[in-house]
Coordinates of C-alpha atoms in Angstrom, one line a residue:
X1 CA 73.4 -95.9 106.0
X2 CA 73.4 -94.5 109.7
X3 CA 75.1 -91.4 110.4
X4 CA 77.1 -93.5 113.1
X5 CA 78.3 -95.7 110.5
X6 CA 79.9 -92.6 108.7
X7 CA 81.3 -91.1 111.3
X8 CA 83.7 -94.3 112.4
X9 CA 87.3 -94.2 113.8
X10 CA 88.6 -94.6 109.9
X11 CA 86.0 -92.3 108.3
X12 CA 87.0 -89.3 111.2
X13 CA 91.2 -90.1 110.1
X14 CA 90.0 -89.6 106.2
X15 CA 88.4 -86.5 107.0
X16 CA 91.2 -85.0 109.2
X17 CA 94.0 -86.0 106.7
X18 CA 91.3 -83.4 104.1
X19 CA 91.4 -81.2 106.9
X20 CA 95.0 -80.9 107.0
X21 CA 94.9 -79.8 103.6
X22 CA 94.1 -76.1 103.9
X23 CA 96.9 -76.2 107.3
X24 CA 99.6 -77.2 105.0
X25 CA 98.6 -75.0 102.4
X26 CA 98.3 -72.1 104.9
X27 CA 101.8 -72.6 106.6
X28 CA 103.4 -73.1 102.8
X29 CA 102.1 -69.4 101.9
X30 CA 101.7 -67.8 105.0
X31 CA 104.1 -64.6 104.4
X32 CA 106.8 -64.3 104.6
X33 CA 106.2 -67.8 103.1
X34 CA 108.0 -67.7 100.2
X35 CA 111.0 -65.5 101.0
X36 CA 111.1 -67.8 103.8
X37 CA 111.6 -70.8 101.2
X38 CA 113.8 -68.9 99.9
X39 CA 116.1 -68.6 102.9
X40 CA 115.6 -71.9 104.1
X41 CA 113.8 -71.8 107.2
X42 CA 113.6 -75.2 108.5
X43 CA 111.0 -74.7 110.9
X44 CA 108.4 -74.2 108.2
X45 CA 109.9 -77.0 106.2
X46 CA 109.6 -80.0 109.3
X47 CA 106.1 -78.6 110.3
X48 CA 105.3 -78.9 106.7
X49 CA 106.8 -82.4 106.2
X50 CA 105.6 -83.4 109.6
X51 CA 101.9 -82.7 108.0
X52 CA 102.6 -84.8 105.0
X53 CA 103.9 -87.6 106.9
X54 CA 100.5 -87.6 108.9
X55 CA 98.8 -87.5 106.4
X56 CA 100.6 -90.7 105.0
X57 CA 100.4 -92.3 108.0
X58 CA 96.8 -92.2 108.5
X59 CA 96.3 -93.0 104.7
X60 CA 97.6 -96.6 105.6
X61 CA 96.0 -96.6 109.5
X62 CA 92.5 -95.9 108.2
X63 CA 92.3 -98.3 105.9
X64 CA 94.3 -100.8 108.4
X65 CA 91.5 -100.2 110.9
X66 CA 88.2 -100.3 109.0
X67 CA 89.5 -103.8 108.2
X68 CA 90.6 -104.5 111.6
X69 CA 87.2 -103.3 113.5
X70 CA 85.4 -103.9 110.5
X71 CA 84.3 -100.4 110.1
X72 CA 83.8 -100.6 106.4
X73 CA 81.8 -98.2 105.2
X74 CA 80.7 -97.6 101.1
X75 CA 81.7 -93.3 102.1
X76 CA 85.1 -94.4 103.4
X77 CA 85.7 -96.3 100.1
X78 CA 84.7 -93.7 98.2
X79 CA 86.7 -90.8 100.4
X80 CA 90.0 -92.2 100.9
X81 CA 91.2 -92.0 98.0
X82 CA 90.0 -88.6 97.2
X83 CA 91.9 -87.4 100.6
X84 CA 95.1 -88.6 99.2
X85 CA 94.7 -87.6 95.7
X86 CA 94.0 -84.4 97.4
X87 CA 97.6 -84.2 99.1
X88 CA 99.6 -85.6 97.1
X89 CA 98.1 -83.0 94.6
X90 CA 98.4 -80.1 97.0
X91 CA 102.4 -80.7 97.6
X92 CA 103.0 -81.2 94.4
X93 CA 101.8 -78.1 93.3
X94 CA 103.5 -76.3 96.3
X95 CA 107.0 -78.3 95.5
X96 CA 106.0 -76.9 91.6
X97 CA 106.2 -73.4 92.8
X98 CA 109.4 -73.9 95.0
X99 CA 111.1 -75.0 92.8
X100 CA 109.8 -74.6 89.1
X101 CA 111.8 -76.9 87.0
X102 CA 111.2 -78.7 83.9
X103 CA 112.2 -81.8 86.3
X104 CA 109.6 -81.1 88.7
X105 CA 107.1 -79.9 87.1
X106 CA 107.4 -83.4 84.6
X107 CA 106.9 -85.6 87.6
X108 CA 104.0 -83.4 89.1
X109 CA 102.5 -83.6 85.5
X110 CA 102.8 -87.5 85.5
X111 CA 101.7 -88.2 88.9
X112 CA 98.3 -86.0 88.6
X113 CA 97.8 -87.0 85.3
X114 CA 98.0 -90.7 86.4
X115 CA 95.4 -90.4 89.4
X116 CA 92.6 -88.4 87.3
X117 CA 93.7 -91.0 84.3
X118 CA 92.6 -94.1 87.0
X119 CA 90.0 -92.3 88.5
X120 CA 87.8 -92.1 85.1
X121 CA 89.0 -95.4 84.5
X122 CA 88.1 -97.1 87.1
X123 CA 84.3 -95.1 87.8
X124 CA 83.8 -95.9 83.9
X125 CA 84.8 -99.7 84.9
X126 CA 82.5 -99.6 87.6
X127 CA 79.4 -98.7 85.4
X128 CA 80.3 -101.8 83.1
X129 CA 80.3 -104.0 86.6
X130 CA 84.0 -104.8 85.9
X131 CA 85.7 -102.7 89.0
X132 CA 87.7 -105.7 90.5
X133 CA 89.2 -105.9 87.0
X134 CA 91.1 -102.5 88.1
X135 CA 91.7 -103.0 91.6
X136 CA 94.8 -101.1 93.1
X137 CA 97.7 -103.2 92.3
X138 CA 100.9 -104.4 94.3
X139 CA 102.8 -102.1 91.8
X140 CA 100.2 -99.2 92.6
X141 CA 101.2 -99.7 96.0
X142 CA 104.8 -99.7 95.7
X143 CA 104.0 -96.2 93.8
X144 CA 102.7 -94.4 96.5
X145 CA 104.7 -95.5 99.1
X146 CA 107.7 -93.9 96.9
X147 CA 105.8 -91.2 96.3
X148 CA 105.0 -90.4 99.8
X149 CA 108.4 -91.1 100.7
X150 CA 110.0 -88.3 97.9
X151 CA 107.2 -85.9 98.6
X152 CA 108.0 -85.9 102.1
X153 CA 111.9 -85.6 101.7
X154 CA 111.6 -82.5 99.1
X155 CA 109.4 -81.0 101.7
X156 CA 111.9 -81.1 104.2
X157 CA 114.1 -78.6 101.6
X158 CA 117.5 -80.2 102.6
X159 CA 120.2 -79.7 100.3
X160 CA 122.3 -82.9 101.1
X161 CA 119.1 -84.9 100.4
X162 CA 118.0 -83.2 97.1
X163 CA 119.9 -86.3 94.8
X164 CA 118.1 -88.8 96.6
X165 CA 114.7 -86.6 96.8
X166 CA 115.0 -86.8 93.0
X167 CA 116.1 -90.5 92.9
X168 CA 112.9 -91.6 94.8
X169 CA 110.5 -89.0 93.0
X170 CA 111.4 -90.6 89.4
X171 CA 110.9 -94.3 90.8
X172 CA 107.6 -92.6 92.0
X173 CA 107.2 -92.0 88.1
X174 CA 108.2 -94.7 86.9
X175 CA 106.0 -97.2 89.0
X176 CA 103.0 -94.5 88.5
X177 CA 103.9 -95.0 84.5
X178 CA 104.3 -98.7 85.1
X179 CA 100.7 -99.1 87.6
X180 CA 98.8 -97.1 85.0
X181 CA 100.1 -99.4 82.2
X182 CA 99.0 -102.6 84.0
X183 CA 95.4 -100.4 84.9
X184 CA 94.7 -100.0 81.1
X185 CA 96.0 -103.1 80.2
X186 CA 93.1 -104.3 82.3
X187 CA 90.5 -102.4 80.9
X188 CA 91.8 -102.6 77.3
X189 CA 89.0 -105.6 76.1
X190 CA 86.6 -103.3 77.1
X191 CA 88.3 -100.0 75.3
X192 CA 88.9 -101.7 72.0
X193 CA 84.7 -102.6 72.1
X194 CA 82.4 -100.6 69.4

C-alpha cells in the first residue's frame, strides 16, 4: 500500500484525534490541575470537554469520509478503532481520579473491560475467517454514542448536570453489557468447539 494511500483526509483525522490524547491528558494534570478540579475552574473543564467532543466528532467524520471519497484504507480500519478505545480510555481514567467512586469506577471497569473483551474477540474471529460474524452492531453504536455523550457531560464538571451525567453513563453500561452479550452470542458456535 502507497504511503499516499495512508496518509488520506480520514487516516490524517484518526491520527489527530491520537494526537489529542497526550493535549487532554496534559491540560487534565497540568498543575495546579487537580486543586483546580477541585475548585471548579470551568475553563479547564470546557477546553477539556471541547477536546473530547472533537475527538467524537471526527470518530464519526472519518469514517463518514473514507466512505464518501472512498479513501478506504486496510490502516484506517485497523486505527480507528484503536484512537477511540484510546480516549474513551484516557477520560475515563481522568473522570476515575476526579471523582473516585465505587459508581464511577464500576462503569469505567465495564466500559474498558468491554472494548479489550471485543477486541480479542473479534482479532481471534478474524483468524477463524468469521469477522463479519462480529461486526459492530446497531446496539454497539447506540453504546458509544451514549457513551460519548456522558463522557463529555462529566467532563464539563457541572453540578446541575451530574444526575443526568450519571443517567447517560449507566445506559452507556448497559448497552456496552447488552452489545458485548449479542458479540459473544455471535461467536459462541465457535467457543463451545473442542
Amino acid at each position: 500500500m502507497s504511503t499516499g494511500r495512508i496518509l488520506n483526509i480520514p487516516n490524517i483525522l484518526t491520527l489527530a484525534r491520537i494526537a489529542l490524547i497526550p493535549v487532554f491528558l496534559i491540560i487534565a494534570y497540568w498543575p495546579p490541575a487537580i486543586g483546580a478540579v477541585q475548585e471548579g475552574s470551568m475553563t479547564r473543564h470546557i477546553v477539556l470537554t471541547a477536546i473530547f467532543v472533537v475527538a467524537a466528532i471526527t470518530d464519526w467524520f472519518d469514517g463518514y469520509l473514507a466512505r464518501t471519497l472512498n479513501q478506504t484504507s486496510a490502516f484506517g480500519r485497523f486505527l480507528d478503532p484503536v484512537a477511540d478505545k484510546l480516549m474513551v480510555a484516557a477520560a475515563l481514567i481522568v473522570l476515575v481520579q476526579w471523582e473516585p467512586t465505587i459508581s464511577m469506577a464500576f462503569a469505567a471497569i465495564v466500559i474498558i473491560s468491554r472494548e479489550i473483551t471485543v477486541s480479542a474477540l473479534r482479532e481471534w474471529m478474524a483468524e477463524l475467517g468469521a469477522r463479519t460474524n462480529v461486526a459492530v452492531s446497531t446496539v454497539g453504536k447506540y453504546k458509544t454514542a451514549f457513551q460519548m455523550i456522558a463522557i463529555s457531560v462529566f467532563l464539563l464538571n457541572w453540578q446541575p448536570l451530574e444526575l443526568v451525567a450519571y443517567g447517560l453513563l449507566y445506559t452507556a453500561v448497559i448497552l456496552t453489557l447488552w452489545s458485548m452479550f449479542i458479540y459473544l452470542k455471535a461467536a459462541w458456535p465457535y467457543l463451545k468447539q473442542p
